[in-house]
Coordinates of C-alpha atoms and ligand atoms in Angstrom, one line a residue:
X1 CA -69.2 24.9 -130.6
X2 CA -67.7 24.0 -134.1
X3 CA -65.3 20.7 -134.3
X4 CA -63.8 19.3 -137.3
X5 CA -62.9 15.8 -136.8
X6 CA -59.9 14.7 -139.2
X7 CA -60.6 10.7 -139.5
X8 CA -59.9 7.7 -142.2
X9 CA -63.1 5.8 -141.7
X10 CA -67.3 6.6 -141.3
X11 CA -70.0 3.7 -141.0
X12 CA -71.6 3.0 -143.4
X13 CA -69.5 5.6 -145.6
X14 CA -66.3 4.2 -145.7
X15 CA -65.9 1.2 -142.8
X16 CA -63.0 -1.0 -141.5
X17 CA -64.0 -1.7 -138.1
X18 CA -65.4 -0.3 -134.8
X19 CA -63.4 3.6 -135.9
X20 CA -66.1 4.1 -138.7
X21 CA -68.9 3.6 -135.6
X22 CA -67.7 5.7 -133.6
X23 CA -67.1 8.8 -136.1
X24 CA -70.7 8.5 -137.0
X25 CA -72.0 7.8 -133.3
X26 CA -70.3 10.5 -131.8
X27 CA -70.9 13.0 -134.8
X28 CA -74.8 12.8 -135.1
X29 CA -75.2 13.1 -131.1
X30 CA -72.8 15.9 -131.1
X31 CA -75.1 17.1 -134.0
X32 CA -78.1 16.6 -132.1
X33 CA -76.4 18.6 -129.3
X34 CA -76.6 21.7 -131.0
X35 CA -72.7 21.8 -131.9
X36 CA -71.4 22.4 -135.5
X37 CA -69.7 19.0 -136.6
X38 CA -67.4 18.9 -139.9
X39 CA -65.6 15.4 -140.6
X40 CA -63.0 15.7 -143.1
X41 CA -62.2 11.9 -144.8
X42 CA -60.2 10.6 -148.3
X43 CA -62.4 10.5 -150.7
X44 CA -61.9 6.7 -151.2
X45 CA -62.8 5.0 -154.3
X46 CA -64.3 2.3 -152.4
X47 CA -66.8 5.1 -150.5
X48 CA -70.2 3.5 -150.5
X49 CA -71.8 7.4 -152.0
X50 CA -75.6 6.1 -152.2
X51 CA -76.5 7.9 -148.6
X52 CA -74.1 10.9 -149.8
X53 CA -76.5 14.3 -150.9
X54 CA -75.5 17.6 -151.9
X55 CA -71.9 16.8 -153.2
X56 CA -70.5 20.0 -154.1
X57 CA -67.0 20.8 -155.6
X58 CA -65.7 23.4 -152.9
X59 CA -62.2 23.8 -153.9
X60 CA -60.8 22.4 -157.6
X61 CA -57.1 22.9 -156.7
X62 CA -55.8 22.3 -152.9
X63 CA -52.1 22.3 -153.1
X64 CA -49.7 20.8 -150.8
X65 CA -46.1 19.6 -151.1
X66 CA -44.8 16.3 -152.3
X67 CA -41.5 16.0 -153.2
X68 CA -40.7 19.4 -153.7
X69 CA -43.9 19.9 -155.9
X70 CA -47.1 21.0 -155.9
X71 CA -49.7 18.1 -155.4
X72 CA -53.5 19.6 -156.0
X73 CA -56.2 18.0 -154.3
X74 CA -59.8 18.8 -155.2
X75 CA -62.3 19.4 -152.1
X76 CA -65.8 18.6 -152.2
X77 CA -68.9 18.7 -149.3
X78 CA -71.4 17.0 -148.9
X79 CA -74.0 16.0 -146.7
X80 CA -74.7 12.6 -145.0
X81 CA -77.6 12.5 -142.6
X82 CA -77.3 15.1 -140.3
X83 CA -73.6 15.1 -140.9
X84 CA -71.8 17.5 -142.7
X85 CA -68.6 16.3 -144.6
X86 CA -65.8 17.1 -146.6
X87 CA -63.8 14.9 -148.7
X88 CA -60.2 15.2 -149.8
X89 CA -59.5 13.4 -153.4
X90 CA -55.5 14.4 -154.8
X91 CA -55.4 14.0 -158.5
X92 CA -52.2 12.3 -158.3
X93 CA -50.6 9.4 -160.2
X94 CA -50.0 7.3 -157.0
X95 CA -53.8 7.8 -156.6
X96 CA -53.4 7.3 -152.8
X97 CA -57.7 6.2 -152.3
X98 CA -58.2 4.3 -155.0
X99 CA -57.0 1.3 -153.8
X100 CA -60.1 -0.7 -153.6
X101 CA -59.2 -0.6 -149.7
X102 CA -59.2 1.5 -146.9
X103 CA -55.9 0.4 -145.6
X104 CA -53.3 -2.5 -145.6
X105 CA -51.3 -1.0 -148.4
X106 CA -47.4 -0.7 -148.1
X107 CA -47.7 3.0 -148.6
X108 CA -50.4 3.9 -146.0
X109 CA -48.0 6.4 -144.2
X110 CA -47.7 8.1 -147.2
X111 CA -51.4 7.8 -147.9
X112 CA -52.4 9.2 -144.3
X113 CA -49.9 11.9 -143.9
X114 CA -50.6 13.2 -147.3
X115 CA -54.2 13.4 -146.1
X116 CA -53.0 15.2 -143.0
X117 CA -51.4 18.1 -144.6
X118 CA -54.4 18.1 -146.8
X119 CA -56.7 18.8 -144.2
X120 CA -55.0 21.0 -142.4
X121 CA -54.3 23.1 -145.6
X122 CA -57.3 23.1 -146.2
X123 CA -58.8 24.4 -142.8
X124 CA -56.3 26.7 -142.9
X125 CA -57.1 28.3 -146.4
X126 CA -61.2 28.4 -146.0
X127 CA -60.5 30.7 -142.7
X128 CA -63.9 29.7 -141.1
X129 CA -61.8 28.4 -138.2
X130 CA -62.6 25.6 -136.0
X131 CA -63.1 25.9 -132.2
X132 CA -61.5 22.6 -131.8
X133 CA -59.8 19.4 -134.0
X134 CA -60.7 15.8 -133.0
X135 CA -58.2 13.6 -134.8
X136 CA -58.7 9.8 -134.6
X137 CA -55.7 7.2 -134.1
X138 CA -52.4 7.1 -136.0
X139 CA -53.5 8.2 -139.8
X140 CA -54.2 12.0 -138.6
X141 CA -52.2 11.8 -135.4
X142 CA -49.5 14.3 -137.9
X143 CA -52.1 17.2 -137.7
X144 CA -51.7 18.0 -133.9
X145 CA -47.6 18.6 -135.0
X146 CA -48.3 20.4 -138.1
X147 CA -51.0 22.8 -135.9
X148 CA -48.3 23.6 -133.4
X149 CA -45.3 24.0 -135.5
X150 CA -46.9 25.3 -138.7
X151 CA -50.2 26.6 -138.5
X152 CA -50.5 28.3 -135.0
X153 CA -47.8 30.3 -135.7
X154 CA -49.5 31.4 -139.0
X155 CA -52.7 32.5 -137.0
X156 CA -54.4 29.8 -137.4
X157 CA -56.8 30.0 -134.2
X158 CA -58.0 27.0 -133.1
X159 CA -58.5 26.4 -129.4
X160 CA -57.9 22.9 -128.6
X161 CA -56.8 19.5 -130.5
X162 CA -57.8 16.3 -128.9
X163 CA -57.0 13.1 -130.1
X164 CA -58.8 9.5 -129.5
X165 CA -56.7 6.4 -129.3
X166 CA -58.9 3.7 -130.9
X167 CA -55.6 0.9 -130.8
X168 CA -52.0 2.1 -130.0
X169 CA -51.0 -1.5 -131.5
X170 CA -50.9 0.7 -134.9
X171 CA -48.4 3.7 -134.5
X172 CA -47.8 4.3 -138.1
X173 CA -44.0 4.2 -138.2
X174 CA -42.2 5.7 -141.3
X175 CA -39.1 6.7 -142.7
X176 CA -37.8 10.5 -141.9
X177 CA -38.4 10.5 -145.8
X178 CA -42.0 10.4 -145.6
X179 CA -42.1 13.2 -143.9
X180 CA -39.6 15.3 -145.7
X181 CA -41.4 14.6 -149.4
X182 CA -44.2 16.8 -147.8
X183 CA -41.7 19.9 -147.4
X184 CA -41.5 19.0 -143.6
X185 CA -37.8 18.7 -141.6
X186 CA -38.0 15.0 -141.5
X187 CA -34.2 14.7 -140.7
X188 CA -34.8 16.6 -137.7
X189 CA -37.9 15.4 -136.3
X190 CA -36.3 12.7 -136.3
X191 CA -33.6 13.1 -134.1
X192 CA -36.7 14.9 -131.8
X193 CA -38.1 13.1 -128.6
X194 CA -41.5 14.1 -129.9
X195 CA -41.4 11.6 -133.0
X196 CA -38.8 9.1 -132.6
X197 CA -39.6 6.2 -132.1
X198 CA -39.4 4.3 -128.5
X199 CA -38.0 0.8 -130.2
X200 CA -36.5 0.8 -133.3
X201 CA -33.7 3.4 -134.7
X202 CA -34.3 6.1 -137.4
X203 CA -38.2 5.4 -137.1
X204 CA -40.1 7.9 -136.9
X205 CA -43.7 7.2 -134.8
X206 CA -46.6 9.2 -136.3
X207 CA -48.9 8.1 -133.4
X208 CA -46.0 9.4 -130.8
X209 CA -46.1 12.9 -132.4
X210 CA -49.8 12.8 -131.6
X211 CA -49.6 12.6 -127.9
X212 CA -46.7 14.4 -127.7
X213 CA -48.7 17.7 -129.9
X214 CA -52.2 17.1 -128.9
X215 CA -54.2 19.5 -125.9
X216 CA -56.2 16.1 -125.0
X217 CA -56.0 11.9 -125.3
X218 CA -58.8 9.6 -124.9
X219 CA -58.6 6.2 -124.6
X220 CA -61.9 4.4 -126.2
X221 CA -62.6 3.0 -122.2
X222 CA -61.1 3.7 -118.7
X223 CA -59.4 0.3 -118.7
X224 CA -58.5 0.7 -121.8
X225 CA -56.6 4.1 -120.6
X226 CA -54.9 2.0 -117.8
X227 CA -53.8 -0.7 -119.9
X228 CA -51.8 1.6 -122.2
X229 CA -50.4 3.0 -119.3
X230 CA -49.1 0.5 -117.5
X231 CA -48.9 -2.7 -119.3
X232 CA -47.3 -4.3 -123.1
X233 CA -50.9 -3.0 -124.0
X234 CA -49.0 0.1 -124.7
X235 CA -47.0 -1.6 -127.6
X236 CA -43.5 0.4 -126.9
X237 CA -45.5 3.4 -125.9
X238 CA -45.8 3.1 -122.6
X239 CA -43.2 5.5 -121.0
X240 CA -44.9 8.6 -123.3
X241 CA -48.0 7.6 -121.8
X242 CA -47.2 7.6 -118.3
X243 CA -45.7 11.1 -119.3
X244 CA -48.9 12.4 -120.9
X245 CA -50.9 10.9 -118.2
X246 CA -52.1 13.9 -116.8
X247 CA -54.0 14.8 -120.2
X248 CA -55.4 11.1 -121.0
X249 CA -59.1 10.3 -120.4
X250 CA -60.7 6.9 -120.6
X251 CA -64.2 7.4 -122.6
X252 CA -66.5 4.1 -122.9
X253 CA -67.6 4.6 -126.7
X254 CA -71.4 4.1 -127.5
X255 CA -73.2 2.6 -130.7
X256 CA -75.6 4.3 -132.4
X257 CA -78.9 2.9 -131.1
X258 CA -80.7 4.2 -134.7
X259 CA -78.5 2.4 -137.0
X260 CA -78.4 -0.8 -134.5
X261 CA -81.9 -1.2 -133.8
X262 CA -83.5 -4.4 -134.2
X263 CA -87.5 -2.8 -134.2
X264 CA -86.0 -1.1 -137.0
X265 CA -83.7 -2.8 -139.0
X266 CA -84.3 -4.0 -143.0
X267 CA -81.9 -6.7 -142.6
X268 CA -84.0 -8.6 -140.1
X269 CA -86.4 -11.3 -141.4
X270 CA -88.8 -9.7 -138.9
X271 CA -87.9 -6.3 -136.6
X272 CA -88.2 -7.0 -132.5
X273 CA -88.3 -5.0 -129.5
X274 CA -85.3 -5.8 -127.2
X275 CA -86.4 -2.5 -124.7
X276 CA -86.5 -3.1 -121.4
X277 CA -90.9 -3.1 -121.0
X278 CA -90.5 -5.9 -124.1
X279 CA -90.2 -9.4 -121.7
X280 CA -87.6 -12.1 -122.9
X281 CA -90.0 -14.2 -124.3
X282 CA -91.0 -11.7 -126.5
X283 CA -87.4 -11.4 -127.9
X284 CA -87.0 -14.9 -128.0
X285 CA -89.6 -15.6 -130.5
X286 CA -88.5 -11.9 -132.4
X287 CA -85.0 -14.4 -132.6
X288 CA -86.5 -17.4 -133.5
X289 CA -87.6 -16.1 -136.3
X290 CA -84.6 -14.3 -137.8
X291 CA -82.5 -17.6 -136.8
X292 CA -84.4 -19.7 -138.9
X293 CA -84.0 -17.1 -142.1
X294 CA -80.0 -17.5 -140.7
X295 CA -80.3 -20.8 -140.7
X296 CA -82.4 -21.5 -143.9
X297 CA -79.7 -18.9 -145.6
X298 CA -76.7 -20.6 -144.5
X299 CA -77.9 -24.2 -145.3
X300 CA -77.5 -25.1 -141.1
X301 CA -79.6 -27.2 -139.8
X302 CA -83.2 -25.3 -138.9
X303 CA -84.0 -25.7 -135.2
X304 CA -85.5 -23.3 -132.5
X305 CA -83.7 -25.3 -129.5
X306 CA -80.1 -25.5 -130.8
X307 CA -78.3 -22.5 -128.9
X308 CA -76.2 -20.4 -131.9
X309 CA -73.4 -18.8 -131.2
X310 CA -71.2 -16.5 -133.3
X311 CA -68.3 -14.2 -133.8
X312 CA -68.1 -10.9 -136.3
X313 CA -65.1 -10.1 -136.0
X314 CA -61.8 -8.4 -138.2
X315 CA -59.8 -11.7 -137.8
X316 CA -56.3 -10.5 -137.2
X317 CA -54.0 -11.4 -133.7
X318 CA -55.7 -8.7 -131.5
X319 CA -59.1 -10.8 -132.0
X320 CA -57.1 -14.4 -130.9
X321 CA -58.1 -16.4 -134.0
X322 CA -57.0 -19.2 -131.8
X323 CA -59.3 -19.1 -129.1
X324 CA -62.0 -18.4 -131.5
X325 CA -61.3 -21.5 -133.7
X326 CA -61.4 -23.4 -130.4
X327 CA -64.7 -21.3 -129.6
X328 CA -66.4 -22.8 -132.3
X329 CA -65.4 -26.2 -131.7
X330 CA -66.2 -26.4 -128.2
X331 CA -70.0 -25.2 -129.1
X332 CA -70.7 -27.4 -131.9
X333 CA -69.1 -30.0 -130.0
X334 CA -71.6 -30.0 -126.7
X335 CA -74.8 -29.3 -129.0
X336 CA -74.7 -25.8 -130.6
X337 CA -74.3 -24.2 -133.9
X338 CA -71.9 -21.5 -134.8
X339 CA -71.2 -19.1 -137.1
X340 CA -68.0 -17.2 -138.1
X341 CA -67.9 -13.6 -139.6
X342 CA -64.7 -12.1 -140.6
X343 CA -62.0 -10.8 -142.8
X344 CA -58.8 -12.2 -142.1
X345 CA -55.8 -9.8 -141.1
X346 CA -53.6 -11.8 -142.7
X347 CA -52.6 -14.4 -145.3
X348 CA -51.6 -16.8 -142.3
X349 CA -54.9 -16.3 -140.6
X350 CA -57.0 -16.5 -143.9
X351 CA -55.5 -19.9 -144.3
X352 CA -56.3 -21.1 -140.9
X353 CA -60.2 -20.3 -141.6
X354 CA -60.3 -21.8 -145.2
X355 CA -58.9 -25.0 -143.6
X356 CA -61.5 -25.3 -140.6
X357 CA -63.9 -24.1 -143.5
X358 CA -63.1 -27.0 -145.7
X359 CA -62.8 -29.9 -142.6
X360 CA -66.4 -28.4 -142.0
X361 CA -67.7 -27.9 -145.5
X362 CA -70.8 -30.6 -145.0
X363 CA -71.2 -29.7 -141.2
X364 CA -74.9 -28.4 -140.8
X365 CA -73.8 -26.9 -137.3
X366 CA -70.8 -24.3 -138.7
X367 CA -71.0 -21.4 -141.4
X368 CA -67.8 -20.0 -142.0
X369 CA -68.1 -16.5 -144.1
X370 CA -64.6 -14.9 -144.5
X371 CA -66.1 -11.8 -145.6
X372 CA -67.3 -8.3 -144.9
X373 CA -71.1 -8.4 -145.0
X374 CA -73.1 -5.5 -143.1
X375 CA -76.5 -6.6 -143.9
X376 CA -75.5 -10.2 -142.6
X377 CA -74.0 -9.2 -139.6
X378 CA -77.0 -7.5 -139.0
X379 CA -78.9 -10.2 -139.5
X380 CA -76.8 -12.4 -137.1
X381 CA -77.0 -10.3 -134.6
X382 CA -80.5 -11.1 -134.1
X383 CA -80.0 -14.6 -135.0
X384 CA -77.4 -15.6 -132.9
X385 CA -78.0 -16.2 -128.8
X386 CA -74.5 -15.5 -127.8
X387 CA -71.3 -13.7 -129.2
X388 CA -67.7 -14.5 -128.5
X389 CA -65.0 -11.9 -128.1
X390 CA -62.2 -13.8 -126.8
X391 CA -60.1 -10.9 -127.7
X392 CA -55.9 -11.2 -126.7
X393 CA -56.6 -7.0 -126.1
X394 CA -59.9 -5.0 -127.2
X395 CA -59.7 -1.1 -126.3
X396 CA -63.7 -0.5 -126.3
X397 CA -65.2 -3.0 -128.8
X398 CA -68.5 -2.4 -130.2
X399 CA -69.8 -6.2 -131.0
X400 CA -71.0 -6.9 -127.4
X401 CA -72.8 -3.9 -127.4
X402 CA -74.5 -4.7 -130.8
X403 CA -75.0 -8.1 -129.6
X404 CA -76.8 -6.8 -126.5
X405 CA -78.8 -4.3 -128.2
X406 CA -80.1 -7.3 -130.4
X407 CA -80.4 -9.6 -127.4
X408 CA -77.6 -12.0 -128.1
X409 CA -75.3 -12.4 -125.0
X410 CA -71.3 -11.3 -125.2
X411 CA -69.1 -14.1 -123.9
X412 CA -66.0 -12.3 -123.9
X413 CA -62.4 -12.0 -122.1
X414 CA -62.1 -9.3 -119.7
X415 CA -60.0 -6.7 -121.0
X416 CA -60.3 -3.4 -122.3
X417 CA -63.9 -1.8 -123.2
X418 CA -65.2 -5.7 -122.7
X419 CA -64.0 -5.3 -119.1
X420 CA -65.6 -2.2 -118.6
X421 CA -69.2 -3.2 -120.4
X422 CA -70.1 -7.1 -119.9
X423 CA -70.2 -8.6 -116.2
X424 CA -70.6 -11.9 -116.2
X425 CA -73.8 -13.6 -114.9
X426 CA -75.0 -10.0 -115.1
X427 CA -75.4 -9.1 -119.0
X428 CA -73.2 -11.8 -120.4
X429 CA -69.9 -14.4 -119.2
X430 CA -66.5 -13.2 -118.7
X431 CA -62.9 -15.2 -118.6
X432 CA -59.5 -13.8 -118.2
X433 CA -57.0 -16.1 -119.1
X434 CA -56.6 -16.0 -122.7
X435 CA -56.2 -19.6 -123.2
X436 CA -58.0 -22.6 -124.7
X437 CA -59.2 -23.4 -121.5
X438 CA -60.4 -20.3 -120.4
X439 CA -62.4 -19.5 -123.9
X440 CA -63.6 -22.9 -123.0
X441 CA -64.8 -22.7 -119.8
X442 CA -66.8 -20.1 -120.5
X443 CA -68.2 -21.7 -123.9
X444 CA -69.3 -24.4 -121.7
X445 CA -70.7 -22.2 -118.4
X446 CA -73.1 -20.1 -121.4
X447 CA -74.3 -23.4 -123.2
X448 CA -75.7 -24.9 -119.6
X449 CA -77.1 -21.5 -118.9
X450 CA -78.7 -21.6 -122.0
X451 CA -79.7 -25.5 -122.3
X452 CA -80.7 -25.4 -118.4
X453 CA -81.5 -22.8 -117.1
X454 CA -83.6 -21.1 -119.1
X455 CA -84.7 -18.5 -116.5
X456 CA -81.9 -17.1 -115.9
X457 CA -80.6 -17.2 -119.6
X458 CA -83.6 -14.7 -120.3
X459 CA -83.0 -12.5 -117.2
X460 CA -78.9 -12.5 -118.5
X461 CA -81.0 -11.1 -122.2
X462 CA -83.3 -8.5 -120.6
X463 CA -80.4 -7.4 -118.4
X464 CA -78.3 -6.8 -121.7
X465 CA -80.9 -5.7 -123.5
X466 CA -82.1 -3.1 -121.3
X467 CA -78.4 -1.5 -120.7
X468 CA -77.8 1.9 -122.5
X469 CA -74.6 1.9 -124.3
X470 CA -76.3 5.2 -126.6
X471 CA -74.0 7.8 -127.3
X472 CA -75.5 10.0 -125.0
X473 CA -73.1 9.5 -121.5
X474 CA -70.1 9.1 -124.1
X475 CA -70.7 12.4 -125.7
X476 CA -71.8 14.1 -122.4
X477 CA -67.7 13.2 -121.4
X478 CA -66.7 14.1 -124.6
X479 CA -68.3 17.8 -124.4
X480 CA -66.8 18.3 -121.2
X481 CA -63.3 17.9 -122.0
X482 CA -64.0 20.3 -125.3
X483 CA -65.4 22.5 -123.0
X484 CA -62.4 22.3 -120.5
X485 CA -60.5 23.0 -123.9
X486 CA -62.5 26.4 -124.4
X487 CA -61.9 27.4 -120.9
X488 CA -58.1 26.9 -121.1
X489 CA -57.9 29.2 -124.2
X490 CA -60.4 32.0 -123.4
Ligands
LIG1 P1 -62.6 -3.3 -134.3 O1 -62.8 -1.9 -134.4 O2 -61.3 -3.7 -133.6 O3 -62.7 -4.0 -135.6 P2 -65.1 -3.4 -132.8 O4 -65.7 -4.4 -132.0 O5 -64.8 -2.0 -132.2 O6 -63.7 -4.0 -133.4 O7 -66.0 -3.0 -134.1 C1 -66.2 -4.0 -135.1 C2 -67.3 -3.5 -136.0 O8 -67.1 -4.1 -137.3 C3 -68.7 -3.9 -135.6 O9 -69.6 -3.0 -136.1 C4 -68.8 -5.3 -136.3 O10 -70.2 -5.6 -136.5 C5 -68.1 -5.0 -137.6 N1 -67.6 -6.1 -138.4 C6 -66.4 -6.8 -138.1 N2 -66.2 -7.7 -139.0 C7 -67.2 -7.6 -139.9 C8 -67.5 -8.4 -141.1 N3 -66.8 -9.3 -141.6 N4 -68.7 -8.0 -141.8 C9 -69.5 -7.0 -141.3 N5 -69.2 -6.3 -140.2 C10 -68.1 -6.6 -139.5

């Protein structure tokens, strides 16, 4: 089978969050599948090329419209891996990727469905058709309209788009405008069911027009899927999710166990076995070592007995910076340490952390790292004994799963993808109300598990450690609605 996925993000390419993960996840197991896998990505500036081989210029001048002129993109492959890729960079003066970010600029709708046409065009003019697009959130949600209305009519054969909704918090609303400067009928889409948007006037909702268009939705986890469906989780989509119903699937995404692998991972101080035949102890002295480098590097205080507990984590409202300021309190307060990861979502939020930073500044229990650092998150992952998710919403989430793979125990709030892979007093500790109290309570229940009862901390570690969240089961689903996809258009 040959899929192109369309998508804004690729670890350790070009990462944001948990999107990147799964693009590269679910690529190289589809890979090792047998099936033909293209991803199509911006050629950022920001792209981290040292893994990148074999870039090739395939195409110097890709036109599409904007504003009633010819824009001209130049195409490139290249090889990642086992991952074949091809990167979209427009030689234009708004130079849409070479931002020094991935996203959070005020043009981003621009940016996206500029790189939507792009790809599409681009598919359409090499001929060496796709069986199947996989599109990924609101950024490339536009292709599944511009396959029906445009393409399809022009022969353009493909047999199926899907599209996986990572977070319907971000819809990509934008002016009718935005789409008419790319030579589309903005005016009326507009006025159309399909794109409109469900709350506010003259908007038109990017993320909309993909479930409207597309053959298939997944939600990143079956409780995810219901949320959407039938609660706020749905953020004003709600009503054209209960209408698509029929076509959305709930898919628990996986990690990839070769890139998170602590037995095999030059971050660590020292690599550990967390499998199953490896016994606790084993994985607690494989820890102690990497949480003393932790703790050596982030001038904490050194000790084997203290329990540390962290959070890596994109700190925006989704994640509840709240509950994880109090998170941190209530471990340092009743004898652990604990250490903060993150890159605030917002100026308000960035403040909030340098604050706690600076009332902590001499505190030899707290590290507080507003930043985005994958070799240290690696690292504290192996470090740590315990994560906290205390997420408000979290549609799969990948940091429990890290965090289990590297033995350290998720204490999260049930909902979403946490619901659906953390039980507590089976592989981790669960709470539902999203309240001080309730982040605390469960703070509190993992510290006396950990300070006494030592037993049953370890089997809580060998029970995480030993479940399979691989890519395999997720990409088994994931074949079988492509294949329902085939069947439908024989
Ligand atoms: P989301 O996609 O909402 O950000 P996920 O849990 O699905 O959340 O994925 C988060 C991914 O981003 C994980 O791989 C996590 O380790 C990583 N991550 C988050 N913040 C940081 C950071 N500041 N530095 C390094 N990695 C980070």
């Amino acid at each position: 089978m040959h899929v192109v996925h369309i998508a804004t993000e690729l670890t350790p390419i070009a990462k944001a969050g948990g999107l990147g993960d799964v693009l590269s996840g679910l690529c190289k197991e589809l890979t090792l599948c047998g099936h033909r896998v293209e991803i199509i990505l911006p050629k950022y500036d920001i792209l981290a090329s040292e893994g990148l081989k074999n870039i090739r210029l395939i195409e110097p001048h890709l036109p599409t419209l904007e504003n009633g002129k010819h824009l001209f993109s130049r195409i490139f492959s290249a090889d990642f891996e086992n991952l074949k890729l091809i990167l979209i960079e427009p030689d234009s003066p708004l130079k849409y990727f070479s931002r020094g970010k991935i996203y959070g600029e005020c043009d981003d709708a621009d940016r996206f469905t500029f790189f939507s046409t792009a790809a599409m065009e681009f598919l359409y003019r090499r001929k060496d058709f796709p069986d199947l697009i996989h599109l990924h959130d609101w950024p490339v949600a536009l292709c599944a309209l511009l396959h029906k209305e445009i393409y399809e009519p022009l022969d353009f054969p493909v047999k199926g788009l899907l599209l996986t909704l990572h977070n319907v918090e971000h819809q990509g609303r934008c002016s009718a405008e935005t789409l008419s400067r790319l030579g589309l009928p903005g005016e009326d889409l507009l006025s159309q069911d399909e794109l409109g948007d469900p709350l506010y006037t003259n908007t038109i909702n990017l993320l909309k027009g993909g479930l409207h268009y597309s053959d298939l939705l997944v939600a990143v986890s079956p409780t995810y899927r219901t949320e959407i469906v039938h609660t706020e989780k749905g953020y004003g989509l709600e009503k054209t999710l209960q209408d698509t119903r029929e076509k959305l699937y709930g898919i628990l995404n996986g990690i990839d166990l070769s890139y998170w692998d602590p037995e095999n991972d030059p971050a660590l101080k020292v690599p550990f076995s967390t499998r199953q035949t490896s016994c606790a102890t084993q994985i607690r002295a494989g820890k102690a070592i990497n949480k003393k480098e932790l703790q050596a590097r982030l001038g904490l205080e050194i000790s084997d007995t203290k329990p540390l507990f962290c959070t890596i984590s994109r700190l925006a409202l989704q994640k509840s910076p709240a509950l994880i300021e109090q998170a941190l309190l209530t471990t340092v307060e009743n004898g652990g340490q604990f250490v903060l990861l993150g890159v605030a979502a917002t100026a308000a939020i960035h403040k909030q952390f340098e604050a706690l930073k600076k009332r902590f500044a001499n505190s030899k229990e707290i590290a507080i790292l507003l930043a985005q650092d994958e070799t240290l998150a690696h690292l504290l992952y192996a470090a740590s004994d315990a994560i906290v998710i205390p997420s408000l919403y979290e549609p799969c989430g990948l940091s429990q799963m890290i965090g289990m793979r590297y033995g350290s125990l998720p204490i999260v709030r049930r909902t979403g993808g946490l619901a659906d892979s953390v039980s507590d007093y089976k592989n981790g500790f669960t709470f539902d109300p999203a309240t001080k109290e309730g982040v605390e309570g469960a703070i509190l229940r993992a510290l006396s598990c950990y300070q006494d009862h030592p037993t049953k901390w370890n089997q809580l570690v060998c029970n995480a450690a030993g479940a399979d969240f691989s890519w395999k089961t997720p990409a088994a689903q994931y074949q079988k609605l492509y294949a329902q996809l085939l069947q439908a258009n024989i």
